[in-house]
Amino acid sequence: MVNGPVLRGKDMAEFKMREMVTVGRKKLIGEVISIDGDIGTIQVYEETEGLKIGEIIESTNKPLSLKLGPGMLGNMFDGIERPLKKIDELSKDFIPEGIGLISIDPKKLWDVDIVVKKGDFLNEGDLFGEIKETSLIVHKLMVPPKIKGTVIDIKENGSYNIEETLVVLEDDNGNKKELKMYQEWPVRKQRPIKERIPIDKLLITGQRILDIFFPIAKGGTAAIPGGFGTGKTMTQHQLAKWSDADIIVYIGCGERGNEMTEVLEDFPELIDPKTNKPIMERTILIANTSNMPVAAREASIYTGITMAEYFRDMGYHVAIMADSTSRWAEALREISGRLEEMPAEEGYPAYLPSRLAEFYERAGYVKTLNDKEGSVTIIGAVSPAGGDFSEPVTENTKRFVNVFLALDRELAHARHYPAINWLTSYSGYSKILKNWYEENVSDEVVNLRNKMLRLLQNENKLQEIVLLVGEDVLPDNQRLVLEISKVLKTGYLQQNAFHKLDTFVSLDKQFKMLTLIDYLYERSKGAIEKGIPISQVKDDKLFYDVVNMKYNIPNDNLEGIDKLKERIDKYYDELEGKYSS
Amino acid sequence: MKKEYLLLDKVEGPLIVLSGIENVGYGEVLDIKVDNGETKKGKVIKIEGDKVVVQVFESTSGISVKNTAVTFTGKPFELELSKDILGRTFNGIGEPIDGGGKVYSSDVYNINGRPINPVARRYPRNFIQTGISSIDGLTTLIRGQKLPIFSGNGLTHNELAAQIVKQAKISEDIDEEFGIVFAAIGVKHDDADYFRKSFEKADATDRVVMYINYADDPIAERITIPRCALTAAEYLAFKENMHILVVMTDITNYSEALREISSAREEVPSRKGYPGYLYSDLASLYERAGMLKRKKGSITLLPILTMPNDDITHPVPDLTGYITEGQVVLGRELFQKNIYPPVNILPSLSRLMKDGIGEGFTRKDHPDVSNQLFSSYSKVQEVRALSQIIGEDDLSENDKLYMKFGREFESRFITQGINENRSIEKTLDLAWEILSILPTEDLDRIDPELIDKYLRKEDYYG
């Protein structure tokens, strides 16, 4: 049978579940997804047009797996790790089917430092060599899982391609094992670790609403749901650019081709503030755009997470952005539909929640096999149909993530970006990170955040009254809540990704800005309590300058904030003096 | 001699089923001869053992299980293309319907195309001036962009699309050729005529390729027609290096045809009965827009869709919005106020404008001004809601200014004549003029330097 990306073949009793196969004359790549007697069902990762009944399905005898080794950073791959640049060289401009299984460059030479000597005993996960893959990242060569033994042969330090044997191990039974620069790993299987460690570090993103209000922890999980046009991709791009992970894996899953092109054009020019190197050097891109074959979209998520785990095993902190997990869920639905499976909610298969759980559970902060600390943080965008958060993908994702950043259509329409709704979003890490904030920023972060969130909630209730009777009838202390909330919203929560100072903000500045807004609130509240009318208390120029501190105070010189504080003091001291006399 | 199959198993809606078939490929095209002399084309959409499910283009009426002879061509659906297609009119499967002869060429293209490699794409950055303030100023069209118009039944989307076609400066250089590919999917005869006339008026007939499937034409052709049109566009853009504007109307008809065929195939439906692959299928159309690094030409795509019941969360506009690079949304309320073009700017968006406007592209103040207009106009909505409850007289002085701003914005900035072609400078100057109604400290989205440079309060309103 041929039905879109789904095939059935006969005489397949010897095939294994989840095995990779090639189909027909064009050698299309596919994966066995069910076996019934000698009938096997295959999902094909390429266009099946032209395929005929009677064409041969060939076994490769291994599950869908990746070559993990040097050559991944700075590159863009399709959903099954085929380098798109290479495909573009082979077949200009468009992606044909039947290109076969290509992967990281087998010919490129890498300078290897071997860090073991003959006679050393190596366990799984131990390092045996290093490669400076990019100016930012040292690629550590590890003994693959389940392999150990004594080094009986090594190569000199020098330039080699990935296929050359660098180290030979011999185990207790005398079996020899050759180690190369890469290892193969099945995408659907978690890579082993020693143990999970509790999460306690902030993933610094330089985005105020995240770092202070809804923090994401290293090794944590976050979801960004939002209807179209609310800025999911923009938020993901900001995170990929500025978060302080060592490695970024960006998966464009069923999204726009131009967005991936944009990343390809922008990232090499963006300089990481910490290292002064182009951030492309720490980024891996996986692109399965919306018009590329749907089955490879299903695989792309696993490809990304497997690469992330591999770098985690070297002791790096990896953040993975999946944009968008809804397209992945839809790919599951499409294939499920073609298999004529019984649908559950909205046509999605009944196993959708368990698949989502499997994916998000691959995040974590761990001790690796070689006793290093590493982490995988997952940030998944969700594209709910009709912007309705009660649909199955959003609902089920919510169950498995700790940070929920709800993007809001109203905010997006008013061009308030990031359009993260502060009333419906939440972060389960805010409490867990209390100690981290105390050690790294200030004891006051969590209290201040909670106070400001209460203020915003209060403002929301007041706005309902305002909508009924207008602002003028509110007492002055409530009008002040509205005014300060406005400062907080435009001056703090809104962040301009295109402004060179505002696109990334240091934690110090984030905290001082919020403290200053709080100070303005306290001083102006004090003045109101003394009976001074709001028209006097709200000084347009002063409020305006507080709102604009995001644009004119650099991250590395925060004196401007102290000066603003002096001005606040001066203004209210004078004002109160005038009224008391 | 190719094998002829003389017996069908089943005819159902646009589908026929045959069995005992050998050596046929998925997606292959077949010829169907009916005994009354009619010939039709079909395409294999499922193979199961020796059984084949075929989707018939053109109508299946008149087909019985015994009166047809079917031959498989061994090829996928292909079009022969040359520059001679310019100025011609074709039906949904690429056959001429203007009385002229067939187009012969050695350049043969599979209408499904192949996905553009993201590595080979060129990121679109060139501003296209449409002469329409609401679009140029607030949802700027960029060359190589896919920007749909979300409309409703009876709204003025056809007029707007025709005005864009007429005024759009797709290329600044005179030596660069540009052309228009127009695909009418299941449209009324008078709508198609309206476009034909407007192309004539714009003196563009010999630069237009038209593909037309009328509302009473077979629905299976609605599936092929946008693909034929886009294949033609790809040919003209990437082979002949032309700048192509593709106008497609109406995507809702296309999606309904897809749903009808899906239901005839007894597939598992997802939202509102549309097939689960509607997203992927629409993407396979929209994503064909763009530019390539190696090629000079470009495809800018302007699909039009009518939102059933004006509901933007309906699957067709919803999924479209997730794929396209923004949307221009037309609003019923503005239309009823007799505003043309009735562009509701708040839900409208151009994702690519951020990289194609500002200094070096349009004018330095453009990004801030458009941001400010969005922000202030969204405030207008709040103030209007309030004024409906407490009455405009009881609004605060500040809020009254917003009411005035809202009215002026709609009646002067959004509104323009159907033949009025405004330059981007004129659009931006007009924006400043209207923004000057508001208190200066409320212009919090604009760089103070730009306010000093462009805001001329006293000149306009004393």
mmCIF file of N, CA and C in Angstrom, chain A residues 222-265:
data_model
loop_
_atom_site.group_PDB
_atom_site.id
_atom_site.type_symbol
_atom_site.label_atom_id
_atom_site.label_comp_id
_atom_site.label_asym_id
_atom_site.label_seq_id
_atom_site.Cartn_x
_atom_site.Cartn_y
_atom_site.Cartn_z
ATOM 1 N N ALA A 222 10.004 24.408 29.541
ATOM 2 C CA ALA A 222 9.119 25.557 29.405
ATOM 3 C C ALA A 222 8.321 25.416 28.124
ATOM 4 N N ALA A 223 7.110 25.944 28.141
ATOM 5 C CA ALA A 223 6.295 25.955 26.922
ATOM 6 C C ALA A 223 5.870 27.382 26.642
ATOM 7 N N ILE A 224 5.880 27.734 25.365
ATOM 8 C CA ILE A 224 5.432 29.069 24.951
ATOM 9 C C ILE A 224 4.269 28.891 23.988
ATOM 10 N N PRO A 225 3.039 28.895 24.486
ATOM 11 C CA PRO A 225 1.908 28.781 23.578
ATOM 12 C C PRO A 225 1.439 30.156 23.121
ATOM 13 N N GLY A 226 0.956 30.233 21.907
ATOM 14 C CA GLY A 226 0.421 31.498 21.427
ATOM 15 C C GLY A 226 -0.137 31.355 20.027
ATOM 16 N N GLY A 227 -1.221 32.053 19.757
ATOM 17 C CA GLY A 227 -1.803 32.036 18.423
ATOM 18 C C GLY A 227 -0.837 32.656 17.426
ATOM 19 N N PHE A 228 -1.208 32.656 16.156
ATOM 20 C CA PHE A 228 -0.247 33.184 15.175
ATOM 21 C C PHE A 228 -0.091 34.694 15.349
ATOM 22 N N GLY A 229 1.133 35.141 15.142
ATOM 23 C CA GLY A 229 1.371 36.577 15.236
ATOM 24 C C GLY A 229 1.590 37.075 16.652
ATOM 25 N N THR A 230 1.648 36.176 17.640
ATOM 26 C CA THR A 230 1.843 36.656 19.004
ATOM 27 C C THR A 230 3.321 36.668 19.387
ATOM 28 N N GLY A 231 4.181 36.155 18.528
ATOM 29 C CA GLY A 231 5.612 36.309 18.780
ATOM 30 C C GLY A 231 6.302 35.095 19.366
ATOM 31 N N LYS A 232 5.812 33.903 19.065
ATOM 32 C CA LYS A 232 6.499 32.691 19.550
ATOM 33 C C LYS A 232 7.902 32.605 19.005
ATOM 34 N N THR A 233 7.977 32.780 17.677
ATOM 35 C CA THR A 233 9.276 32.605 17.044
ATOM 36 C C THR A 233 10.241 33.700 17.471
ATOM 37 N N MET A 234 9.719 34.925 17.598
ATOM 38 C CA MET A 234 10.581 36.020 18.064
ATOM 39 C C MET A 234 11.144 35.699 19.452
ATOM 40 N N THR A 235 10.276 35.211 20.331
ATOM 41 C CA THR A 235 10.727 34.889 21.685
ATOM 42 C C THR A 235 11.766 33.771 21.632
ATOM 43 N N GLN A 236 11.504 32.766 20.833
ATOM 44 C CA GLN A 236 12.459 31.658 20.712
ATOM 45 C C GLN A 236 13.798 32.161 20.171
ATOM 46 N N HIS A 237 13.723 33.040 19.162
ATOM 47 C CA HIS A 237 14.971 33.580 18.608
ATOM 48 C C HIS A 237 15.738 34.357 19.680
ATOM 49 N N GLN A 238 15.011 35.157 20.466
ATOM 50 C CA GLN A 238 15.680 35.920 21.522
ATOM 51 C C GLN A 238 16.385 34.981 22.502
ATOM 52 N N LEU A 239 15.707 33.895 22.849
ATOM 53 C CA LEU A 239 16.306 32.939 23.775
ATOM 54 C C LEU A 239 17.536 32.276 23.150
ATOM 55 N N ALA A 240 17.409 31.932 21.878
ATOM 56 C CA ALA A 240 18.539 31.281 21.213
ATOM 57 C C ALA A 240 19.726 32.232 21.141
ATOM 58 N N LYS A 241 19.428 33.525 20.993
ATOM 59 C CA LYS A 241 20.521 34.489 20.876
ATOM 60 C C LYS A 241 21.185 34.749 22.221
ATOM 61 N N TRP A 242 20.389 34.933 23.271
ATOM 62 C CA TRP A 242 20.954 35.529 24.477
ATOM 63 C C TRP A 242 21.051 34.626 25.696
ATOM 64 N N SER A 243 20.425 33.459 25.680
ATOM 65 C CA SER A 243 20.459 32.682 26.920
ATOM 66 C C SER A 243 21.872 32.152 27.150
ATOM 67 N N ASP A 244 22.208 31.967 28.422
ATOM 68 C CA ASP A 244 23.598 31.666 28.762
ATOM 69 C C ASP A 244 23.906 30.163 28.736
ATOM 70 N N ALA A 245 23.218 29.421 27.887
ATOM 71 C CA ALA A 245 23.570 28.015 27.678
ATOM 72 C C ALA A 245 24.863 27.956 26.858
ATOM 73 N N ASP A 246 25.588 26.834 26.976
ATOM 74 C CA ASP A 246 26.816 26.686 26.182
ATOM 75 C C ASP A 246 26.499 26.367 24.733
ATOM 76 N N ILE A 247 25.447 25.585 24.550
ATOM 77 C CA ILE A 247 25.080 25.125 23.213
ATOM 78 C C ILE A 247 23.585 25.351 23.026
ATOM 79 N N ILE A 248 23.225 25.772 21.819
ATOM 80 C CA ILE A 248 21.815 25.938 21.493
ATOM 81 C C ILE A 248 21.480 24.977 20.355
ATOM 82 N N VAL A 249 20.419 24.215 20.540
ATOM 83 C CA VAL A 249 19.899 23.415 19.427
ATOM 84 C C VAL A 249 18.561 24.027 19.054
ATOM 85 N N TYR A 250 18.456 24.527 17.846
ATOM 86 C CA TYR A 250 17.228 25.190 17.423
ATOM 87 C C TYR A 250 16.528 24.321 16.384
ATOM 88 N N ILE A 251 15.326 23.865 16.729
ATOM 89 C CA ILE A 251 14.591 23.000 15.808
ATOM 90 C C ILE A 251 13.453 23.783 15.180
ATOM 91 N N GLY A 252 13.544 24.027 13.893
ATOM 92 C CA GLY A 252 12.434 24.641 13.170
ATOM 93 C C GLY A 252 11.572 23.518 12.649
ATOM 94 N N CYS A 253 10.519 23.230 13.388
ATOM 95 C CA CYS A 253 9.733 22.033 13.106
ATOM 96 C C CYS A 253 8.426 22.449 12.450
ATOM 97 N N GLY A 254 8.336 22.251 11.147
ATOM 98 C CA GLY A 254 7.105 22.576 10.440
ATOM 99 C C GLY A 254 6.815 24.057 10.399
ATOM 100 N N GLU A 255 7.858 24.880 10.413
ATOM 101 C CA GLU A 255 7.623 26.324 10.376
ATOM 102 C C GLU A 255 8.099 26.901 9.044
ATOM 103 N N ARG A 256 8.246 28.228 8.996
ATOM 104 C CA ARG A 256 8.520 28.900 7.732
ATOM 105 C C ARG A 256 9.983 28.770 7.299
ATOM 106 N N GLY A 257 10.160 28.594 5.985
ATOM 107 C CA GLY A 257 11.504 28.506 5.453
ATOM 108 C C GLY A 257 12.295 29.780 5.687
ATOM 109 N N ASN A 258 11.632 30.934 5.500
ATOM 110 C CA ASN A 258 12.336 32.209 5.643
ATOM 111 C C ASN A 258 12.851 32.429 7.064
ATOM 112 N N GLU A 259 12.151 31.859 8.051
ATOM 113 C CA GLU A 259 12.616 32.029 9.428
ATOM 114 C C GLU A 259 13.955 31.330 9.636
ATOM 115 N N MET A 260 14.110 30.180 9.021
ATOM 116 C CA MET A 260 15.379 29.473 9.155
ATOM 117 C C MET A 260 16.480 30.233 8.409
ATOM 118 N N THR A 261 16.109 30.764 7.234
ATOM 119 C CA THR A 261 17.067 31.561 6.482
ATOM 120 C C THR A 261 17.503 32.774 7.295
ATOM 121 N N GLU A 262 16.543 33.366 7.996
ATOM 122 C CA GLU A 262 16.838 34.534 8.826
ATOM 123 C C GLU A 262 17.873 34.167 9.900
ATOM 124 N N VAL A 263 17.655 33.022 10.547
ATOM 125 C CA VAL A 263 18.611 32.578 11.561
ATOM 126 C C VAL A 263 19.987 32.394 10.921
ATOM 127 N N LEU A 264 19.980 31.771 9.750
ATOM 128 C CA LEU A 264 21.255 31.536 9.057
ATOM 129 C C LEU A 264 21.974 32.827 8.706
ATOM 130 N N GLU A 265 21.187 33.870 8.375
ATOM 131 C CA GLU A 265 21.824 35.136 8.012
ATOM 132 C C GLU A 265 22.198 35.968 9.239
#
